[in-house]
CSV table of C-alpha atoms and ligand atoms in Angstrom, one decimal:
chain,number,residue,atom,x,y,z
Y,20,VAL,CA,35.1,43.1,38.1
Y,21,THR,CA,37.9,44.8,38.9
Y,22,THR,CA,39.0,47.3,36.4
Y,23,LEU,CA,42.6,48.8,36.4
Y,24,ASP,CA,42.1,52.2,38.1
Y,25,ALA,CA,40.8,50.6,41.4
Y,26,HIS,CA,43.4,48.2,40.6
Y,27,LEU,CA,46.3,50.0,41.0
Y,28,ALA,CA,44.2,52.3,43.7
Y,29,GLY,CA,44.7,48.9,46.2
Y,30,GLY,CA,48.3,49.5,45.8
Y,31,ARG,CA,50.4,49.4,48.8
Y,32,GLY,CA,53.8,51.4,49.5
Y,33,PRO,CA,54.8,54.9,49.4
Y,34,ASP,CA,55.1,55.5,45.4
Y,35,ALA,CA,51.8,54.0,44.6
Y,36,ALA,CA,50.1,56.6,43.7
Y,37,ASP,CA,52.6,58.2,41.4
Y,38,LEU,CA,53.6,54.3,40.1
Y,39,ALA,CA,49.9,54.3,39.4
Y,40,ASP,CA,50.2,57.6,37.4
Y,41,LEU,CA,52.7,55.8,34.9
Y,42,VAL,CA,51.2,52.5,34.6
Y,43,ARG,CA,48.1,54.5,33.2
Y,44,ALA,CA,49.7,56.4,31.2
Y,45,LEU,CA,51.4,53.2,29.0
Y,46,ALA,CA,48.1,51.0,29.0
Y,47,ALA,CA,47.0,54.3,27.6
Y,48,ALA,CA,50.1,54.4,24.6
Y,49,GLY,CA,49.0,50.8,25.1
Y,50,VAL,CA,45.3,51.6,23.6
Y,51,THR,CA,46.5,54.7,20.8
Y,52,ILE,CA,49.9,51.9,19.9
Y,53,ALA,CA,46.7,49.4,19.8
Y,54,ASP,CA,44.3,51.3,17.7
Y,55,GLU,CA,46.9,52.0,15.0
Y,56,LEU,CA,48.1,48.1,14.9
Y,57,ALA,CA,44.9,47.5,13.3
Y,58,ARG,CA,44.7,50.7,10.2
Y,59,ALA,CA,48.5,50.9,9.7
Y,60,ALA,CA,47.5,48.5,6.6
Y,61,LEU,CA,44.9,50.4,5.2
Y,62,ILE,CA,47.2,53.6,6.4
Y,63,GLY,CA,50.3,53.5,5.4
Y,64,GLN,CA,52.3,52.6,8.2
Y,65,LEU,CA,53.1,49.9,7.5
Y,66,GLY,CA,57.0,48.8,6.1
Y,67,THR,CA,60.5,50.1,7.0
Y,68,THR,CA,61.7,54.4,7.6
Y,69,GLY,CA,64.6,53.5,5.6
Y,70,ASP,CA,66.4,54.1,9.1
Y,71,THR,CA,68.7,51.5,11.1
Y,72,ASN,CA,68.5,51.3,15.1
Y,73,VAL,CA,71.1,51.5,17.6
Y,74,GLN,CA,70.4,47.1,16.9
Y,75,GLY,CA,71.9,47.6,13.8
Y,76,GLU,CA,67.8,47.1,13.1
Y,77,LYS,CA,65.5,48.2,10.0
Y,78,VAL,CA,63.4,50.4,11.8
Y,79,LYS,CA,59.6,50.3,10.8
Y,80,LYS,CA,57.3,53.3,11.2
Y,81,LEU,CA,55.2,52.1,13.3
Y,82,ASP,CA,58.5,51.7,15.6
Y,83,VAL,CA,59.6,55.5,16.0
Y,84,TRP,CA,55.4,56.8,15.9
Y,85,ALA,CA,54.4,53.8,19.2
Y,86,ASN,CA,58.1,55.3,20.5
Y,87,ASP,CA,57.2,59.0,20.8
Y,88,VAL,CA,53.8,57.7,21.7
Y,89,VAL,CA,54.6,56.5,24.8
Y,90,VAL,CA,57.7,58.9,25.9
Y,91,ALA,CA,54.5,61.1,25.2
Y,92,ALA,CA,52.7,60.0,27.6
Y,93,LEU,CA,55.2,58.9,30.7
Y,94,ASP,CA,56.6,62.8,29.8
Y,95,ALA,CA,52.7,63.8,30.6
Y,96,THR,CA,52.7,62.7,34.0
Y,97,GLY,CA,55.3,64.1,35.0
Y,98,ARG,CA,57.0,60.8,37.2
Y,99,ALA,CA,60.1,59.5,35.8
Y,100,CYS,CA,63.0,62.2,34.3
Y,101,THR,CA,64.6,58.7,32.3
Y,102,LEU,CA,63.5,57.2,29.8
Y,103,VAL,CA,66.2,54.2,27.9
Y,104,SER,CA,63.9,53.1,25.0
Y,105,GLU,CA,65.1,50.3,22.0
Y,106,GLU,CA,64.1,52.8,19.3
Y,107,MET,CA,66.5,56.2,21.3
Y,108,GLU,CA,70.4,55.2,21.1
Y,109,GLU,CA,71.2,57.4,24.3
Y,110,ILE,CA,69.2,57.9,27.2
Y,111,ARG,CA,66.7,60.8,27.5
Y,112,HIS,CA,67.2,62.2,30.7
Y,113,ARG,CA,64.7,65.7,31.6
Y,114,PRO,CA,66.2,67.5,34.8
Y,115,GLU,CA,63.3,69.9,34.8
Y,116,ARG,CA,61.4,66.6,36.0
Y,117,CYS,CA,63.7,65.5,38.9
Y,118,ALA,CA,62.1,67.1,41.0
Y,119,GLY,CA,58.4,65.1,40.2
Y,120,GLY,CA,59.8,62.7,38.7
Y,121,ARG,CA,60.9,59.3,40.6
Y,122,PHE,CA,61.0,56.8,38.4
Y,123,ALA,CA,63.4,55.1,35.1
Y,124,VAL,CA,60.7,53.7,32.3
Y,125,CYS,CA,62.9,51.9,29.8
Y,126,PHE,CA,60.9,50.2,27.5
Y,127,ASP,CA,60.3,48.7,23.7
Y,128,PRO,CA,57.6,49.9,22.8
Y,129,VAL,CA,56.8,47.2,19.6
Y,130,ASP,CA,58.9,44.6,20.4
Y,131,GLY,CA,58.4,41.7,17.5
Y,132,SER,CA,58.4,44.4,14.4
Y,133,SER,CA,59.5,42.0,12.8
Y,134,ASN,CA,56.1,40.4,13.7
Y,135,LEU,CA,54.1,44.0,12.0
Y,136,ASP,CA,54.1,43.7,8.6
Y,137,VAL,CA,53.0,39.9,8.2
Y,138,ASN,CA,50.1,40.5,10.5
Y,139,GLY,CA,52.4,38.9,13.7
Y,140,ILE,CA,51.5,39.3,17.4
Y,141,VAL,CA,53.9,42.4,18.9
Y,142,GLY,CA,54.2,43.7,22.1
Y,143,THR,CA,55.4,46.7,24.2
Y,144,ILE,CA,57.5,46.3,27.3
Y,145,PHE,CA,58.4,47.8,30.1
Y,146,SER,CA,60.3,48.3,33.0
Y,147,VAL,CA,60.3,50.8,35.9
Y,148,LEU,CA,63.1,51.4,38.2
Y,149,PRO,CA,63.1,53.9,41.2
Y,150,ARG,CA,65.5,57.2,40.9
Y,151,ARG,CA,68.1,57.0,43.3
Y,152,GLY,CA,70.5,59.2,42.4
Y,153,ALA,CA,70.0,63.7,42.3
Y,154,GLY,CA,71.8,66.6,39.8
Y,155,ALA,CA,72.0,66.0,36.2
Y,156,ASP,CA,74.7,63.3,36.6
Y,157,HIS,CA,71.7,60.5,37.6
Y,158,ALA,CA,70.7,59.5,34.9
Y,159,ARG,CA,73.2,56.6,33.8
Y,160,ALA,CA,73.7,55.5,37.6
Y,161,ASP,CA,69.4,55.1,37.9
Y,162,ALA,CA,68.9,53.4,34.7
Y,163,LEU,CA,71.3,50.7,34.6
Y,164,GLN,CA,69.9,49.7,37.8
Y,165,PRO,CA,70.1,45.1,37.9
Y,166,GLY,CA,66.5,43.8,37.9
Y,167,THR,CA,65.6,43.2,41.8
Y,168,ALA,CA,65.7,47.3,42.0
Y,169,GLN,CA,62.5,46.7,39.3
Y,170,VAL,CA,59.1,48.2,41.3
Y,171,ALA,CA,57.0,47.6,38.1
Y,172,ALA,CA,57.4,45.8,35.2
Y,173,GLY,CA,55.0,44.0,32.2
Y,174,TYR,CA,54.0,44.2,28.7
Y,175,ILE,CA,50.7,44.7,26.3
Y,176,MET,CA,50.4,41.8,24.3
Y,177,TYR,CA,48.6,43.7,21.4
Y,178,GLY,CA,46.7,39.7,19.7
Y,179,PRO,CA,42.8,39.7,19.3
Y,180,SER,CA,42.7,41.5,22.5
Y,181,THR,CA,45.0,43.6,24.0
Y,182,LEU,CA,46.4,42.9,27.0
Y,183,LEU,CA,48.2,44.2,29.5
Y,184,MET,CA,50.2,42.1,31.8
Y,185,LEU,CA,50.9,44.1,35.0
Y,186,THR,CA,53.7,43.5,38.2
Y,187,THR,CA,54.3,45.6,41.1
Y,188,GLY,CA,56.0,44.0,43.0
Y,189,ASP,CA,52.1,42.2,44.7
Y,190,GLY,CA,51.7,38.8,42.4
Y,191,VAL,CA,50.6,38.8,38.3
Y,192,HIS,CA,47.5,40.1,37.0
Y,193,GLY,CA,46.0,40.3,33.4
Y,194,PHE,CA,43.6,43.7,32.0
Y,195,THR,CA,41.9,43.5,29.2
Y,196,LEU,CA,40.8,46.1,27.4
Y,197,ASP,CA,38.1,46.6,27.4
Y,198,ARG,CA,37.7,49.1,23.8
Y,199,ALA,CA,33.5,49.3,23.4
Y,200,GLN,CA,33.6,51.6,27.5
Y,201,GLY,CA,37.3,52.1,26.8
Y,202,VAL,CA,38.2,50.7,30.7
Y,203,TRP,CA,40.6,47.4,31.0
Y,204,ILE,CA,39.1,44.6,33.2
Y,205,ARG,CA,41.1,42.4,35.4
Y,206,THR,CA,41.1,39.0,33.8
Y,207,HIS,CA,43.6,37.1,35.1
Y,208,THR,CA,44.2,37.6,38.5
Y,209,ASN,CA,48.3,36.2,40.8
Y,210,VAL,CA,48.9,34.4,37.9
Y,211,ARG,CA,50.5,31.9,38.6
Y,212,ILE,CA,53.3,29.3,36.2
Y,213,PRO,CA,53.1,25.8,36.3
Y,214,ALA,CA,56.3,24.4,37.8
Y,215,ARG,CA,57.1,22.4,34.9
Y,216,GLY,CA,56.0,22.8,31.0
Y,217,ARG,CA,55.4,20.6,28.2
Y,218,THR,CA,56.7,22.9,25.7
Y,219,TYR,CA,59.7,24.8,24.6
Y,220,SER,CA,60.3,27.9,22.8
Y,221,ILE,CA,63.4,28.6,20.1
Y,222,ASN,CA,64.6,29.8,16.9
Y,223,ASP,CA,65.5,26.1,15.4
Y,224,GLY,CA,67.5,27.9,12.9
Y,225,ASN,CA,70.4,29.0,15.2
Y,226,PHE,CA,70.8,25.3,15.4
Y,227,THR,CA,74.3,25.5,14.4
Y,228,ARG,CA,75.3,28.4,16.5
Y,229,TRP,CA,74.1,26.7,20.2
Y,230,PRO,CA,76.4,26.2,23.2
Y,231,ASP,CA,76.9,22.8,24.3
Y,232,GLY,CA,74.3,23.8,26.9
Y,233,VAL,CA,71.7,24.8,24.7
Y,234,ARG,CA,72.2,21.7,22.3
Y,235,GLY,CA,71.7,19.2,25.3
Y,236,PHE,CA,68.5,20.7,26.9
Y,237,VAL,CA,66.7,20.4,23.9
Y,238,GLU,CA,68.0,17.2,22.8
Y,239,HIS,CA,66.9,16.1,26.3
Y,240,ILE,CA,63.7,17.5,26.0
Y,241,ARG,CA,62.8,16.3,22.6
Y,242,ALA,CA,64.1,13.0,23.4
Y,243,ILE,CA,61.0,10.0,23.3
Y,244,ASP,CA,60.1,8.8,27.3
Y,245,VAL,CA,57.0,8.8,28.1
Y,246,ALA,CA,56.8,8.7,31.8
Y,247,SER,CA,59.2,11.5,32.3
Y,248,GLY,CA,56.3,13.7,29.8
Y,249,ARG,CA,58.6,14.2,27.0
Y,250,PRO,CA,59.2,14.9,24.0
Y,251,TYR,CA,58.1,18.8,24.8
Y,252,THR,CA,56.1,20.3,21.8
Y,253,ALA,CA,57.7,23.3,20.3
Y,254,ARG,CA,56.3,26.7,19.4
Y,255,TYR,CA,57.8,29.8,18.4
Y,256,ALA,CA,56.9,32.9,17.2
Y,257,GLY,CA,59.3,35.1,16.3
Y,258,SER,CA,57.9,37.5,19.1
Y,259,LEU,CA,59.4,37.9,22.8
Y,260,VAL,CA,56.1,38.8,24.2
Y,261,MET,CA,53.5,35.9,22.2
Y,262,ASP,CA,56.6,33.6,23.6
Y,263,VAL,CA,56.6,34.4,27.1
Y,264,HIS,CA,52.9,34.9,27.5
Y,265,ARG,CA,52.2,31.3,26.7
Y,266,THR,CA,54.8,29.9,28.8
Y,267,LEU,CA,53.7,32.2,31.7
Y,268,LEU,CA,50.6,31.1,31.3
Y,269,GLU,CA,50.8,27.2,30.4
Y,270,GLY,CA,54.6,26.8,31.5
Y,271,GLY,CA,57.1,25.8,29.5
Y,272,ILE,CA,60.6,27.3,28.2
Y,273,TYR,CA,61.5,29.9,26.1
Y,274,LEU,CA,65.3,30.0,25.0
Y,275,TYR,CA,67.8,32.8,23.1
Y,276,PRO,CA,70.8,31.3,24.3
Y,277,GLU,CA,73.9,33.4,23.0
Y,278,ASP,CA,75.9,32.0,20.2
Y,279,ALA,CA,78.4,29.3,21.1
Y,280,ALA,CA,82.0,31.2,21.2
Y,281,GLY,CA,83.4,32.0,17.8
Y,282,SER,CA,80.4,30.5,16.1
Y,283,GLY,CA,78.2,33.5,15.6
Y,284,LYS,CA,78.0,37.4,15.8
Y,285,GLN,CA,75.8,37.0,19.2
Y,286,SER,CA,77.8,36.0,21.5
Y,287,THR,CA,76.6,37.5,24.1
Y,288,GLY,CA,73.0,36.5,23.4
Y,289,LYS,CA,70.7,38.9,20.7
Y,290,LEU,CA,67.7,40.4,24.1
Y,291,ARG,CA,68.1,43.4,25.7
Y,292,LEU,CA,68.4,43.3,28.9
Y,293,MET,CA,67.2,46.4,29.9
Y,294,TYR,CA,63.5,46.5,28.4
Y,295,GLU,CA,63.7,42.3,27.5
Y,296,CYS,CA,65.0,40.2,30.4
Y,297,SER,CA,64.7,42.7,33.0
Y,298,PRO,CA,61.1,43.4,33.2
Y,299,MET,CA,60.1,39.9,31.5
Y,300,GLY,CA,62.6,38.2,34.6
Y,301,MET,CA,60.5,40.2,37.2
Y,302,LEU,CA,57.1,38.9,36.1
Y,303,VAL,CA,57.1,35.5,35.3
Y,304,GLU,CA,59.7,35.3,38.6
Y,305,SER,CA,57.0,37.1,40.6
Y,306,ALA,CA,54.6,34.0,39.0
Y,307,GLY,CA,56.8,31.5,40.3
Y,308,GLY,CA,59.4,30.8,38.0
Y,309,ALA,CA,62.7,31.7,36.9
Y,310,ALA,CA,65.1,33.5,34.4
Y,311,SER,CA,68.7,32.6,34.0
Y,312,THR,CA,71.1,33.4,31.5
Y,313,GLY,CA,71.6,29.9,31.6
Y,314,ARG,CA,75.0,30.7,33.7
Y,315,ALA,CA,73.1,33.0,37.0
Y,316,ARG,CA,70.0,34.8,37.6
Y,317,VAL,CA,69.2,38.1,34.6
Y,318,ARG,CA,67.4,40.0,37.8
Y,319,GLU,CA,71.2,39.9,39.5
Y,320,LEU,CA,73.3,40.9,36.1
Y,321,ALA,CA,74.8,45.0,36.7
Y,322,PRO,CA,74.0,46.3,33.2
Y,323,THR,CA,76.7,47.6,32.5
Y,324,SER,CA,74.9,50.2,28.8
Y,325,PRO,CA,71.3,50.8,27.5
Y,326,HIS,CA,70.8,47.7,24.8
Y,327,GLN,CA,73.5,45.7,26.1
Y,328,ARG,CA,72.7,42.2,25.3
Y,329,VAL,CA,71.9,39.3,27.5
Y,330,PRO,CA,71.4,35.2,27.1
Y,331,LEU,CA,67.8,33.7,28.2
Y,332,LEU,CA,66.1,31.3,29.0
Y,333,ILE,CA,63.0,31.7,31.0
Y,334,GLY,CA,60.0,30.0,32.1
Y,335,SER,CA,58.8,27.3,34.9
Y,336,LEU,CA,61.1,26.8,37.9
Y,337,GLU,CA,62.3,23.0,37.3
Y,338,ASP,CA,62.1,23.6,33.0
Y,339,VAL,CA,64.9,27.2,33.4
Y,340,ARG,CA,67.1,25.1,36.4
Y,341,LEU,CA,67.0,21.8,34.2
Y,342,ALA,CA,68.9,23.9,31.5
Y,343,GLU,CA,71.1,25.3,33.8
Y,344,GLU,CA,71.5,21.8,34.4
Y,345,PHE,CA,73.2,21.6,30.7
Y,346,TYR,CA,74.5,24.4,31.0
Y,347,ALA,CA,76.8,23.6,33.5
Y,348,ALA,CA,77.1,20.6,31.8
Y,349,ARG,CA,76.0,18.0,34.8
Y,350,ARG,CA,74.0,16.5,32.7
Y,351,ALA,CA,74.9,15.0,29.4
I,11,LIG,P1,64.4,36.2,15.8
I,11,LIG,C1,62.6,40.5,18.7
I,11,LIG,O1,63.2,41.7,17.5
I,11,LIG,C2,62.8,40.0,19.5
I,11,LIG,O2,63.6,40.9,20.2
I,11,LIG,C3,61.8,38.9,20.3
I,11,LIG,O3,60.6,39.8,20.3
I,11,LIG,C4,61.7,37.8,19.9
I,11,LIG,O4,61.6,36.4,20.4
I,11,LIG,C5,63.3,37.6,19.2
I,11,LIG,O5,63.8,39.2,18.9
I,11,LIG,C6,63.4,36.3,18.0
I,11,LIG,O6,65.2,37.4,17.6
I,11,LIG,O7,66.3,35.7,15.6
I,11,LIG,O8,64.5,33.8,16.3
I,11,LIG,O9,64.4,36.5,15.1
């Protein structure tokens, strides 16, 4: 049995110890959040605060509460002087932490929170970037680095079990929370995503706004062709952590494309680059998969703002590459 602590102790690299402090803090925040989710209905923590966040979305009570839990856990380590969160409009920089704070952390404290009131699967997604700058104005530069700069990424999935999926650059590993013992046990070692799957995950309700490439790809995988393993089956949970986790373990593809020109309000997509697409991109690529906007590798995008949205096609290498073929209109 390998615990998270034992796994982190084996980390290599000059920042391994500091990075381990951050991961342990995020895991501890995950335990606190898991406990609160389990009893939210009992203590009136479901529902909305009445506010609207920078995304223009109704803020759930648990969104705000979980954000405070993650911020406090990261602050306590002293290892990060810059934080970006879905729940915080501005980049949060604490200059007094720059001396010991070698990282910037971007996170979505409760992703998929529309599922909270219906007891659905949600998750905490995190992305760790190395601090590059110094002085007072380095926060923005450190927060807005491309996904290839990440030194760690992962998510905590609050489901029938509480599961931490993590990469620090040397493969993808999963740790299941043993609540009775209060330890995380490595239950998934060196996760590899199948080269191709049989499942696709997309919000079909946006069909009229799909770009032609997405429409062509989806019609292709819906067609009957037994020899090439089609049709695929459809799964959509409305929770990125749930849909990506299934895709990571079983193969297939998750798509959240941009709205085709003039068809809708999400002209650059819905998902956020810094704390949804980049970390999921690092995780899935580390397992042998791919993460694309349909035309470019997500991790090579140069961020321009902390909450910017990008299209996301993520999953098995062959499935993502095939979708890109349809985007490039090389396939009809
Ligand atoms: P839609 C949740 O709000 C989220 O950011 C992801 O977790 C999820 O995959 C997606 O948006 C769901 O969006 O438009 O299908 O409800």
